[in-house]
Coordinates of C-alpha atoms in Angstrom, one line a residue:
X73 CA 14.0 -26.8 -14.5
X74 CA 12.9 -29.1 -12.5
X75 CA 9.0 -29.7 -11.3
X76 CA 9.5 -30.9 -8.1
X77 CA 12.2 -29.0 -5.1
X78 CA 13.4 -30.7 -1.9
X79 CA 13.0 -28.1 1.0
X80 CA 13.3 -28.4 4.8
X81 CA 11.5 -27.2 7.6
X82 CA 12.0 -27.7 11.5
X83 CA 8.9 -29.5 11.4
X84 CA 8.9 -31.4 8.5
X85 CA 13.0 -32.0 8.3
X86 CA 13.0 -32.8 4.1
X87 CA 9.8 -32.7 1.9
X88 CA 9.5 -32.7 -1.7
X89 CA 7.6 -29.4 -2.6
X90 CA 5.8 -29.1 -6.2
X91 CA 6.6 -26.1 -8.0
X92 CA 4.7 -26.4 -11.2
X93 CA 1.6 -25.5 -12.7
X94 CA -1.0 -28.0 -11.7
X95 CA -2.9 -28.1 -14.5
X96 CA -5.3 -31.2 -16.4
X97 CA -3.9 -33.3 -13.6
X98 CA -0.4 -33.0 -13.9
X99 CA 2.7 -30.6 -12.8
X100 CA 3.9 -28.9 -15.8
X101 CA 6.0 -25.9 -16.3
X102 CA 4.6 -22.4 -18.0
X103 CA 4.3 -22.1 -21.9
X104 CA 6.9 -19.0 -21.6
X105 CA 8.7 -20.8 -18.9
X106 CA 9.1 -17.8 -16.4
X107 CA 9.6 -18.7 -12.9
X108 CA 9.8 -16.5 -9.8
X109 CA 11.0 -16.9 -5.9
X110 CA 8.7 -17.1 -3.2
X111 CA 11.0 -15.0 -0.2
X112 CA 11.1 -16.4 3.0
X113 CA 9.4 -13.8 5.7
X114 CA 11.4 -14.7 8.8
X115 CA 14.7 -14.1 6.7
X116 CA 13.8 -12.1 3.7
X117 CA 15.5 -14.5 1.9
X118 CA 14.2 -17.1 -1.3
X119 CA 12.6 -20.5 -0.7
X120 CA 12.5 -21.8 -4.1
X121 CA 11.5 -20.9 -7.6
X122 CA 7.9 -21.7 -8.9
X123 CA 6.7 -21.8 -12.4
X124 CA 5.1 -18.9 -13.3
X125 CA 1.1 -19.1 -15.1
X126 CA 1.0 -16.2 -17.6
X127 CA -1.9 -16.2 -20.3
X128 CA -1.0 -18.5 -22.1
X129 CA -1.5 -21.0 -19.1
X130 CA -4.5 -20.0 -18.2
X131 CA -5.9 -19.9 -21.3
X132 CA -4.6 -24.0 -21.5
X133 CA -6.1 -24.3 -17.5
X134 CA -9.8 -22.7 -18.5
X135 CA -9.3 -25.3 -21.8
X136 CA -8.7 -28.2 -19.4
X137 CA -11.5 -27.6 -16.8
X138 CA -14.0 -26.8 -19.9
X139 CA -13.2 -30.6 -21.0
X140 CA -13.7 -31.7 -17.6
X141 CA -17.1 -29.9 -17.0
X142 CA -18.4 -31.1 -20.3
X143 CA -17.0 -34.6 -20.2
X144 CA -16.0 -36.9 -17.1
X145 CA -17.3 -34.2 -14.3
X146 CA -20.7 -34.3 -15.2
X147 CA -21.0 -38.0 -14.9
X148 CA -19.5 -37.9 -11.6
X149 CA -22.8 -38.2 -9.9
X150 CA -23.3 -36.2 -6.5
X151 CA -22.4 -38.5 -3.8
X152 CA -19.3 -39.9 -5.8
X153 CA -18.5 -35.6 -5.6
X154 CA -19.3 -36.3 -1.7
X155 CA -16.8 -39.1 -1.3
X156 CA -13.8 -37.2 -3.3
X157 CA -14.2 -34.5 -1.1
X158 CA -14.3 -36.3 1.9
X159 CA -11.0 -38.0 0.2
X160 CA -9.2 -35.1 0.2
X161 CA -9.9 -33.8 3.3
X162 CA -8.5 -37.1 5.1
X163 CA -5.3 -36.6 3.0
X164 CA -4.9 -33.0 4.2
X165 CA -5.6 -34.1 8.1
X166 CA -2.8 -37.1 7.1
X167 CA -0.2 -34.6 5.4
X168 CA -1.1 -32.1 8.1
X169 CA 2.1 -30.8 9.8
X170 CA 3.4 -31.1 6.3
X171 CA 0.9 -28.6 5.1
X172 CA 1.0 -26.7 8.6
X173 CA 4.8 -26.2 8.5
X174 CA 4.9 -24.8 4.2
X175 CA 2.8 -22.0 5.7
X176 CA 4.6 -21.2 8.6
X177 CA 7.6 -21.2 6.2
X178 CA 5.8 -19.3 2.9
X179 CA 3.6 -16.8 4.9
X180 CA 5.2 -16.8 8.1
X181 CA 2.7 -17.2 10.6
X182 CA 3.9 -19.3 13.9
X183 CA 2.8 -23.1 13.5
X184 CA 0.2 -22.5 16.4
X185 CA -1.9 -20.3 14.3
X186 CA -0.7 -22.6 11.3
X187 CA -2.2 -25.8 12.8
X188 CA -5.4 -24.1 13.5
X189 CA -5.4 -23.1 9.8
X190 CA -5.4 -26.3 8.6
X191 CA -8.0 -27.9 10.7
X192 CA -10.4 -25.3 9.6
X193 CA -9.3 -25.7 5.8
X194 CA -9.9 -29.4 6.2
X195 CA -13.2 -28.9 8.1
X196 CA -14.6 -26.6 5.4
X197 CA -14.0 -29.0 2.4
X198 CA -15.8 -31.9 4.7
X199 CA -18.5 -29.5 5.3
X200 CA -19.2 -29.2 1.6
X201 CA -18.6 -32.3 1.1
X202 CA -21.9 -33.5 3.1
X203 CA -23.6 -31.1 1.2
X204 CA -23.0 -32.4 -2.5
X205 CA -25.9 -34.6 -2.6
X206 CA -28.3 -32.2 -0.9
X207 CA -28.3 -29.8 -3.8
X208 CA -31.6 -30.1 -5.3
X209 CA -34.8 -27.9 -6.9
X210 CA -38.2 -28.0 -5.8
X211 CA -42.0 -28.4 -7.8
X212 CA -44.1 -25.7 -7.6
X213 CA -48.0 -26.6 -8.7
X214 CA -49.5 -23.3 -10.6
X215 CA -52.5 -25.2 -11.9
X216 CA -53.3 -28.6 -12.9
X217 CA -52.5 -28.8 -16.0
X218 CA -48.7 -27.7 -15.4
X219 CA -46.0 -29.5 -14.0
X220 CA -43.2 -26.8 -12.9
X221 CA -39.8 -27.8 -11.4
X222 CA -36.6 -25.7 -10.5
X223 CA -33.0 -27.0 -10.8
X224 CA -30.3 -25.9 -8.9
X225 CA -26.8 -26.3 -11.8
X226 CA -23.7 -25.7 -11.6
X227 CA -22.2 -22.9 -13.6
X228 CA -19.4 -23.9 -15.1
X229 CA -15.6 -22.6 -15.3
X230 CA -15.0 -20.9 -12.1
X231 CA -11.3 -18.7 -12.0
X232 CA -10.6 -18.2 -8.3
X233 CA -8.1 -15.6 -7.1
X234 CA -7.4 -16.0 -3.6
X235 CA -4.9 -13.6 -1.5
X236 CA -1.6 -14.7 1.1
X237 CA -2.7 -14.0 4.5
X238 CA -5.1 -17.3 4.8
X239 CA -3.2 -19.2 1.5
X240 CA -4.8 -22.9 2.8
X241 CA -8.0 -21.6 4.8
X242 CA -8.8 -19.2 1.5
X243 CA -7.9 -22.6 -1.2
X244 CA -10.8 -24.3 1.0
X245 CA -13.1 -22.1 1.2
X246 CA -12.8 -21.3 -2.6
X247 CA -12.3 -24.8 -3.7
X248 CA -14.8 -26.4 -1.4
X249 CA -18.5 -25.2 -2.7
X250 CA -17.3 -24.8 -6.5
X251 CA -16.7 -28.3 -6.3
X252 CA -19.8 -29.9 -3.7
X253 CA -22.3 -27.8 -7.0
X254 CA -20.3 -29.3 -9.4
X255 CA -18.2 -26.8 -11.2
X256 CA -14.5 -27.0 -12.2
X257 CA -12.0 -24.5 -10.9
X258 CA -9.3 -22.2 -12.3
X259 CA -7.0 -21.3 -8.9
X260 CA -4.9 -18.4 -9.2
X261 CA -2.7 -18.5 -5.3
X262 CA -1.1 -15.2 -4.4
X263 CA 2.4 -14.5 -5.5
X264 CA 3.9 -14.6 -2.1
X265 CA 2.9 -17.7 -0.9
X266 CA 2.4 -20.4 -3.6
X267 CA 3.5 -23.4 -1.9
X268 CA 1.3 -24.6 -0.1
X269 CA -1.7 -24.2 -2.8
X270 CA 0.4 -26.5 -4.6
X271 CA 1.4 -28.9 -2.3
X272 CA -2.6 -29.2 -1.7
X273 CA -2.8 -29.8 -5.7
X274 CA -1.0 -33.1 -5.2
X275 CA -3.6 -34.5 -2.8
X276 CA -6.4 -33.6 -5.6
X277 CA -4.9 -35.5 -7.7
X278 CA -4.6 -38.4 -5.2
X279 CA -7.9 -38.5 -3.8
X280 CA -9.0 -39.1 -7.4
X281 CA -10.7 -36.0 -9.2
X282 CA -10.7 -35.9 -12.7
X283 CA -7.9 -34.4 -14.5
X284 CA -8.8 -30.5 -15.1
X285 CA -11.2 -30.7 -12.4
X286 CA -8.9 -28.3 -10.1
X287 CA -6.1 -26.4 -11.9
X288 CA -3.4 -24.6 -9.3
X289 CA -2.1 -21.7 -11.0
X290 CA 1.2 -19.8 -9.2
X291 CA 1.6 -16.5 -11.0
X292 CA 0.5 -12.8 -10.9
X293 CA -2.2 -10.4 -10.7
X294 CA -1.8 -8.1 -13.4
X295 CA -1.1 -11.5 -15.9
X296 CA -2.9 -14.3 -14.7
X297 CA -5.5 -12.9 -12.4
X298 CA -6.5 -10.2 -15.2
X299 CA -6.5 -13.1 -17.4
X300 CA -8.6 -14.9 -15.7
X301 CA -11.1 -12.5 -14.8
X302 CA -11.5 -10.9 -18.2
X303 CA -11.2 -14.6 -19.9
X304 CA -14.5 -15.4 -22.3
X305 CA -14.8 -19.0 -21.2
X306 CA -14.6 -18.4 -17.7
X307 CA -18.5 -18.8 -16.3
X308 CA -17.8 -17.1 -13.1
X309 CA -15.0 -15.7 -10.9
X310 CA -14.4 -15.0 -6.9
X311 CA -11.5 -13.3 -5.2
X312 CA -10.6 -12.6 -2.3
X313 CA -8.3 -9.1 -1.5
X314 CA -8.2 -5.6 -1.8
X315 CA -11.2 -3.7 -2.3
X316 CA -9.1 -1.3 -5.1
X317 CA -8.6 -4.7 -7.1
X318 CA -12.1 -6.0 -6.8
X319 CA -13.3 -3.1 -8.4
X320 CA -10.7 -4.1 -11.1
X321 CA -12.1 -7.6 -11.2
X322 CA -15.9 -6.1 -11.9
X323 CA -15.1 -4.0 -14.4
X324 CA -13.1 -7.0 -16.6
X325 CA -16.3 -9.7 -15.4
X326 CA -18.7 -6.6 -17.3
X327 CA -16.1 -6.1 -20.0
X328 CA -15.7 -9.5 -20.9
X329 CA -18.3 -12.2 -20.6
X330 CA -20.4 -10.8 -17.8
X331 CA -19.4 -13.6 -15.9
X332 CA -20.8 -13.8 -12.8
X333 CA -19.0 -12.3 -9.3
X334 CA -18.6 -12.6 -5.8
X335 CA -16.0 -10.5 -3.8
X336 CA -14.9 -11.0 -0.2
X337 CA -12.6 -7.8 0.5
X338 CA -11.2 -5.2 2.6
X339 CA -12.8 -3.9 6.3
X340 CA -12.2 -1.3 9.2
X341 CA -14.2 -3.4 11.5
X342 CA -15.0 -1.4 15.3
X343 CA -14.3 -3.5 18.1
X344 CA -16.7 -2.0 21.1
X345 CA -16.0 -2.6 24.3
X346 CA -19.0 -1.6 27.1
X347 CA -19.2 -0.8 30.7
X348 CA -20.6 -3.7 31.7
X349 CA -18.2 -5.8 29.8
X350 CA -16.3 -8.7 31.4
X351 CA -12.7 -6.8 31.2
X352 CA -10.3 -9.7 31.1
X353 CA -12.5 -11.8 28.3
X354 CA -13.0 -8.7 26.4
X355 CA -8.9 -7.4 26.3
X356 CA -8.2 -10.9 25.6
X357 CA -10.7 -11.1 22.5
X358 CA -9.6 -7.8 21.5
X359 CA -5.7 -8.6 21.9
X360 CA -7.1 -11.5 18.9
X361 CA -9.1 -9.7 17.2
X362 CA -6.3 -6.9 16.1
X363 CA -3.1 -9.2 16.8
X364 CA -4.3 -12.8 15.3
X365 CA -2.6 -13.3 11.9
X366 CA -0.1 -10.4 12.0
X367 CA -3.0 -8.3 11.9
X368 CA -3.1 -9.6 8.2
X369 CA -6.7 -10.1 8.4
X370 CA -9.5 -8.8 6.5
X371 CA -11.7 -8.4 9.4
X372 CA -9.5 -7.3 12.1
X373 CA -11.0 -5.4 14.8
X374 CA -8.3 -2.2 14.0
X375 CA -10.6 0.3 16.2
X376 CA -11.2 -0.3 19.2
X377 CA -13.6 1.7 21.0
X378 CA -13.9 1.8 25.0
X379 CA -16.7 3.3 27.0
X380 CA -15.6 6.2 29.0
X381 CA -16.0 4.3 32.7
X382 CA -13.2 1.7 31.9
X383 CA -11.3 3.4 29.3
X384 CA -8.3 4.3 31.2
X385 CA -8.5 1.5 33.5
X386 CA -8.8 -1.0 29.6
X387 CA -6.0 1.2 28.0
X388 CA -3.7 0.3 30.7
X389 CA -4.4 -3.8 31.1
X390 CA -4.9 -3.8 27.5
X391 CA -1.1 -2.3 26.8
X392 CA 0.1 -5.0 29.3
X393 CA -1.7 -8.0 27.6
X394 CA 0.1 -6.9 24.2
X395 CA 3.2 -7.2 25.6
X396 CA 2.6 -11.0 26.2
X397 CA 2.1 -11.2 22.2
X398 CA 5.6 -13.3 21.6
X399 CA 7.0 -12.2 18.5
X400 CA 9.5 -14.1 16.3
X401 CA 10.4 -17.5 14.7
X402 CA 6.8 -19.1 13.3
X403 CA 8.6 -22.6 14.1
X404 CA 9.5 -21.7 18.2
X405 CA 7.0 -23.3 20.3
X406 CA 5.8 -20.1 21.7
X407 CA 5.5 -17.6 18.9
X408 CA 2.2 -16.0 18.7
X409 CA 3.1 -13.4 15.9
X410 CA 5.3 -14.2 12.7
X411 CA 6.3 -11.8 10.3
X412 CA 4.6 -9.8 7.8
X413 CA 4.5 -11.6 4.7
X414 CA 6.6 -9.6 2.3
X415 CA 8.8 -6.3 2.1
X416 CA 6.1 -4.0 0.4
X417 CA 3.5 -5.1 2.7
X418 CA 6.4 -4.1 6.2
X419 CA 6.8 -0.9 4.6
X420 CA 3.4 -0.1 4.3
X421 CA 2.2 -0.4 7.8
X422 CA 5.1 1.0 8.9
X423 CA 4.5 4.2 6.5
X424 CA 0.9 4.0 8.2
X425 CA 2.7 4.0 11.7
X426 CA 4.6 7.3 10.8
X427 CA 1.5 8.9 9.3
X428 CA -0.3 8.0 13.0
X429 CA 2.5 9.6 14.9
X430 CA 3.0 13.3 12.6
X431 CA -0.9 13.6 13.2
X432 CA -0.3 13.5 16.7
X433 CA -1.6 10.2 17.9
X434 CA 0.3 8.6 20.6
X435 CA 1.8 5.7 20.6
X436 CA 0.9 3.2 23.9
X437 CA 2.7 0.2 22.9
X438 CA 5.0 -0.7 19.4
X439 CA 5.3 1.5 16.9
X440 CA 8.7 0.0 15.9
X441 CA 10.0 -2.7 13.6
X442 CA 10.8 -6.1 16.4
X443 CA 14.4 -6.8 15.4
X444 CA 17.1 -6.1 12.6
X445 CA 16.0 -9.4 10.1
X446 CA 12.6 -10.7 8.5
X447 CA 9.8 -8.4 7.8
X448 CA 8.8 -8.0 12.0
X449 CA 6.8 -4.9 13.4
X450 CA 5.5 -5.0 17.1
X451 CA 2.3 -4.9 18.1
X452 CA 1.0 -1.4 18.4
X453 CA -1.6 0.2 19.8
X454 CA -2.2 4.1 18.8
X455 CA -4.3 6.0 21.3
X456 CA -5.5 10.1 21.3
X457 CA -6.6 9.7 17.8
X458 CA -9.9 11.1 16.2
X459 CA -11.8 9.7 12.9
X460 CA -10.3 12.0 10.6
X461 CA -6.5 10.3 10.6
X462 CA -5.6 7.9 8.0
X463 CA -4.7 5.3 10.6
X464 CA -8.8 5.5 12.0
X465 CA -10.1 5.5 8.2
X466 CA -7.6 3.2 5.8
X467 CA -6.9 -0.5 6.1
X468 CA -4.1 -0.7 7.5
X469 CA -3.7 -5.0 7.6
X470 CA -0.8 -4.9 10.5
X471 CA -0.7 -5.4 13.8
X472 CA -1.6 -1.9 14.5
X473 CA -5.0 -0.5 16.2
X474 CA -6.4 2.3 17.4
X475 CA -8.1 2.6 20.6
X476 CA -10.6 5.8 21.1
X477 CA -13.5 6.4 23.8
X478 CA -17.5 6.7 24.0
X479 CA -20.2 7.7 26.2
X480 CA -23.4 6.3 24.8
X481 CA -24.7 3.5 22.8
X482 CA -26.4 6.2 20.2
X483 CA -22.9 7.5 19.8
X484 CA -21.1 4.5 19.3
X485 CA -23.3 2.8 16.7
X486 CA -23.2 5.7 14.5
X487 CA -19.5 5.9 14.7
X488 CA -19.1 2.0 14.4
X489 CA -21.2 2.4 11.0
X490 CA -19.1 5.9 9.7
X491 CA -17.0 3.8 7.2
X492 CA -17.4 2.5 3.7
X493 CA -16.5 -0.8 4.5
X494 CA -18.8 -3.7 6.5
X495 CA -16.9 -7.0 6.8
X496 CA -17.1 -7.3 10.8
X497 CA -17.7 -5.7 14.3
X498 CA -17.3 -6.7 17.9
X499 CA -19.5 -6.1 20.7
X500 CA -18.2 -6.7 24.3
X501 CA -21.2 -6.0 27.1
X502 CA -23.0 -8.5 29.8
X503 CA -26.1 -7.2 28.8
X504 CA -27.9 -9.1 26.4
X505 CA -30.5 -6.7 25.1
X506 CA -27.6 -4.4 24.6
X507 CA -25.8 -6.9 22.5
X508 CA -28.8 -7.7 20.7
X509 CA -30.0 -3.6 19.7
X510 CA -26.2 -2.9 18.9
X511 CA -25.5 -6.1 16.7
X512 CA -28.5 -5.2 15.0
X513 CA -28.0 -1.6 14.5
X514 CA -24.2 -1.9 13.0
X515 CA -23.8 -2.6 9.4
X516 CA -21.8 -5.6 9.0
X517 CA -21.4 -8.9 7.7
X518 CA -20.8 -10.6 10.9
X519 CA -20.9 -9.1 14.0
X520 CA -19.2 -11.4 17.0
X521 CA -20.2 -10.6 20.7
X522 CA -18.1 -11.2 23.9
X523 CA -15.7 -12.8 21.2
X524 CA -13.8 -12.0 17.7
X525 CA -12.4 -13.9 14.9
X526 CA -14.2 -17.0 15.9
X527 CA -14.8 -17.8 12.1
X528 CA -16.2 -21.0 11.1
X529 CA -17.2 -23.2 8.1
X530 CA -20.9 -23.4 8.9
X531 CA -21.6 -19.5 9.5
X532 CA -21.8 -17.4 6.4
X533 CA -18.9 -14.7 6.0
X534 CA -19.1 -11.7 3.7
X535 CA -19.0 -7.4 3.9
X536 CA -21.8 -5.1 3.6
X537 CA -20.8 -2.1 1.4
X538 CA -17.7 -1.9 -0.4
X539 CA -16.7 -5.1 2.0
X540 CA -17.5 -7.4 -1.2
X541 CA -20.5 -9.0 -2.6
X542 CA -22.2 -12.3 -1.8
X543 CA -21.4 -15.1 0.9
X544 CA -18.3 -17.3 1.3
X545 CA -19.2 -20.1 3.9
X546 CA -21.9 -22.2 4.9
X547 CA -25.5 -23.2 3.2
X548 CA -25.3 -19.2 1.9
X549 CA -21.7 -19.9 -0.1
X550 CA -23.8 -22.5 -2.7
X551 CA -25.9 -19.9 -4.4
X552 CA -22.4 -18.5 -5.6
X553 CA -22.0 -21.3 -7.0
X554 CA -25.1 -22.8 -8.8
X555 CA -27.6 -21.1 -10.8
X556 CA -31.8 -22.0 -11.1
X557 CA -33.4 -23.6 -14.0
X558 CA -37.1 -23.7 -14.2
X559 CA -38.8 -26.2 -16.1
X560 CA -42.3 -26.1 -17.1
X561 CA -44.1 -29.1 -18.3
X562 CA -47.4 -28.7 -20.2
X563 CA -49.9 -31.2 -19.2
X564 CA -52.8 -30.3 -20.9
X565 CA -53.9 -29.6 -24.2
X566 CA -53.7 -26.3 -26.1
X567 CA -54.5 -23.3 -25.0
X568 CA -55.5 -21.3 -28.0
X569 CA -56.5 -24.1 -31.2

């Protein structure tokens, strides 16, 4: 089988699309040489065949980016790590609609939000990129006769697992501060949407990192991802999903190496909505908040809660701004909302659609599947529905939310906080200080106001709770990545003969 597959998109017409393992540097195919289709979303039908990563390969990846963090990598001084990763971000801004158009095809989101993906994947790994030569210690004086300094080093062999809803946004974010600290990299994409993870590989390899610097692995969770995050040479590992399978992850990081761990996962995230708010802004942030992505979003803004003086009045505009959501073909002009990405995840929501209607929650908008082919729901919006139904409670990840009422701010906060999870909140209101008490009060990672979604490279992102552990993102996303050295220098003479 071949290592290289011509496909075609409206956008792109013909491309050549790797479908190897990227691993030391080069495309190769898998030890056991398995392969597997990505499907095609809009048509539930196969792209192409990639090579699938088992054991075996990663055990020969973690090999290859050992080498490279012992060898070549280390020499690579800070701002030459600067200038590579400013090299690769200029070749994803040049390969662009190329990049843009794989994930329209392989995920299935519309080439608006597809566009806007890959600006903000190219303007996270230029972020980190001006910060890989301002990593440093400090000198702390204890007494005169001591010279103390801390260093801030990298930590080695990081496996990366990173999920299907954000494939070229979550390679970034990953990839971007592993490599500004100085680490190698292990990349497991998801199974549904390998392509464009690998098409990115080719542009590492051009913009001139070392081979086994960055290793693209396509392949599975219960092989490769278990294998990476129970592997003994692996220094540290990240992921990105499900709360159930970071739980999974922790318990092979403590059974293997104690490697180290940093979790971004699931969320239920309240969306409040005041009085006072400005209504048009506010169902317009909302309609994003819940409808951007598919829904497929770890921090969608799934219950929306409305103050009892506008609810009706929000219900109603709210339903009718919905219905402007165009669904369909990622590649027409004016799609807003693609398809879900596979057939388990479509049966899913809709199974949580059914389980909101038999406990009597009624449906304002949606509740269907949009069409007879590709895996399409419409946008839904479940009303009459208290905090004991599954579709208030569970993650759903569609483009389903649930819209409830409140009378007071006491109320509200404690019902925005009655969750396990605490990824994200929105708070809608004209009134500052109420903004301010409210986003202080609720336990979240990121609380937006008068907005949502409005994620960005230089603001730290991350749950409270059982929403994950540590920071992707900004200045915060380095301590994941780097670990302190103190080094204390004797200056005197003995202390005890």
């Amino acid at each position: 089988m071949s290592l290289t597959a011509t496909l075609e998109t409206p956008v792109t017409g013909k491309y050549e699309q790797p479908i190897g393992l990227f691993i030391n540097g080069e495309f190769v195919k898998g030890v056991d040489g398995k392969t597997f289709e990505t499907i095609n979303p809009s048509t539930e039908k196969p792209i192409v065949a990639v090579h699938e990563a088992t054991e075996k390969d990663v055990d020969i990846a973690v090999s290859a980016a050992r080498k490279a963090f012992e060898g070549p990598w280390k020499q690579v001084t800070p701002e030459q790590r600067s200038k590579l990763l400013f090299k690769l971000a200029d070749l994803m801004e040049q390969h662009a609609e190329t990049l843009a158009a794989i994930e329209a095809l392989d995920n299935g989101k519309s080439m608006m939000m597809a566009r806007g993906d890959l600006g903000a994947a190219v303007g996270c790994i230029r972020y980190y990129g001006g910060w890989s030569d301002k990593i440093h210690g400090k000198t702390i004086d204890t007494n005169p006769d001591t010279f103390n300094y801390t260093r801030s080093e990298p930590i080695g062999v990081c496996g990366q697992i990173i999920p299907w809803n954000f494939p070229l946004v979550m390679w970034a974010w990953k990839i971007g501060p592993a490599l500004a600290t100085g680490n190698t990299v292990v990349l497991k994409s998801a199974e549904q949407t390998p392509l464009s993870a690998l098409y990115a590989a080719k542009l590492i390899k051009e913009a001139g990192f070392p081979p086994g610097v960055v290793n693209i692995l396509s392949g599975f969770g219960k092989t490769a991802g278990a294998a990476i995050a129970a592997h003994m040479d692996v220094d540290k590992v990240a992921f990105t999903g499900s709360t159930l399978i970071g739980r999974q992850i922790m318990k092979a990081a403590a059974g293997s190496n104690l490697k180290k761990v940093t979790l971004e996962l699931g969320g239920k995230s309240p969306n409040i909505v005041f009085d006072d708010a400005h209504i048009d802004n506010a169902i317009s942030w909302i309609n994003f908040g819940i409808f951007y992505n598919h829904g497929q979003c770890c921090c969608a803004g799934s219950r929306v809660y409305v103050q009892e003086g506008i609810y009706d009045k929000f219900v109603e505009r709210f339903k009718e701004r919905t219905a402007q959501n165009a669904v369909g073909d990622p590649f027409h002009k004016d799609t807003f909302q693609g398809p879900q990405v596979s057939q388990l995840q479509f049966d899913r929501i809709m199974n949580y659609i059914d389980e909101g209607k038999k406990a009597g929650a009624k449906v304002e908008i949606g509740g269907e599947r949009h069409g007879s082919e590709g895996y399409f729901i419409q946008p839904t919006i479940f009303s009459n529905v208290d905090e004991n139904m599954k579709i208030m409670k569970e993650e759903i990840f569609g483009p389903v939310c649930s819209i409830a009422k409140f009378k007071t701010e006491e109320e509200i906060i404690k019902t925005g906080n009655a969750t396990t999870y605490g990824l994200a909140a929105g708070v809608h209101t004209q009134n500052l200080n109420t903004a301010i008490r409210v986003a202080n009060a609720l336990k979240a990672g990121t609380v937006w106001v008068n907005s949502y979604n409005t994620l960005h490279w230089q603001l730290p992102f991350g749950g409270f709770k059982e929403s994950g552990i540590g920071r992707e993102l900004g200045e915060a996303a380095l301590a994941n990545y780097t670990q302190n050295k103190t080094v204390s220098i004797r200056l005197g003479d003995a202390l005890f003969g």
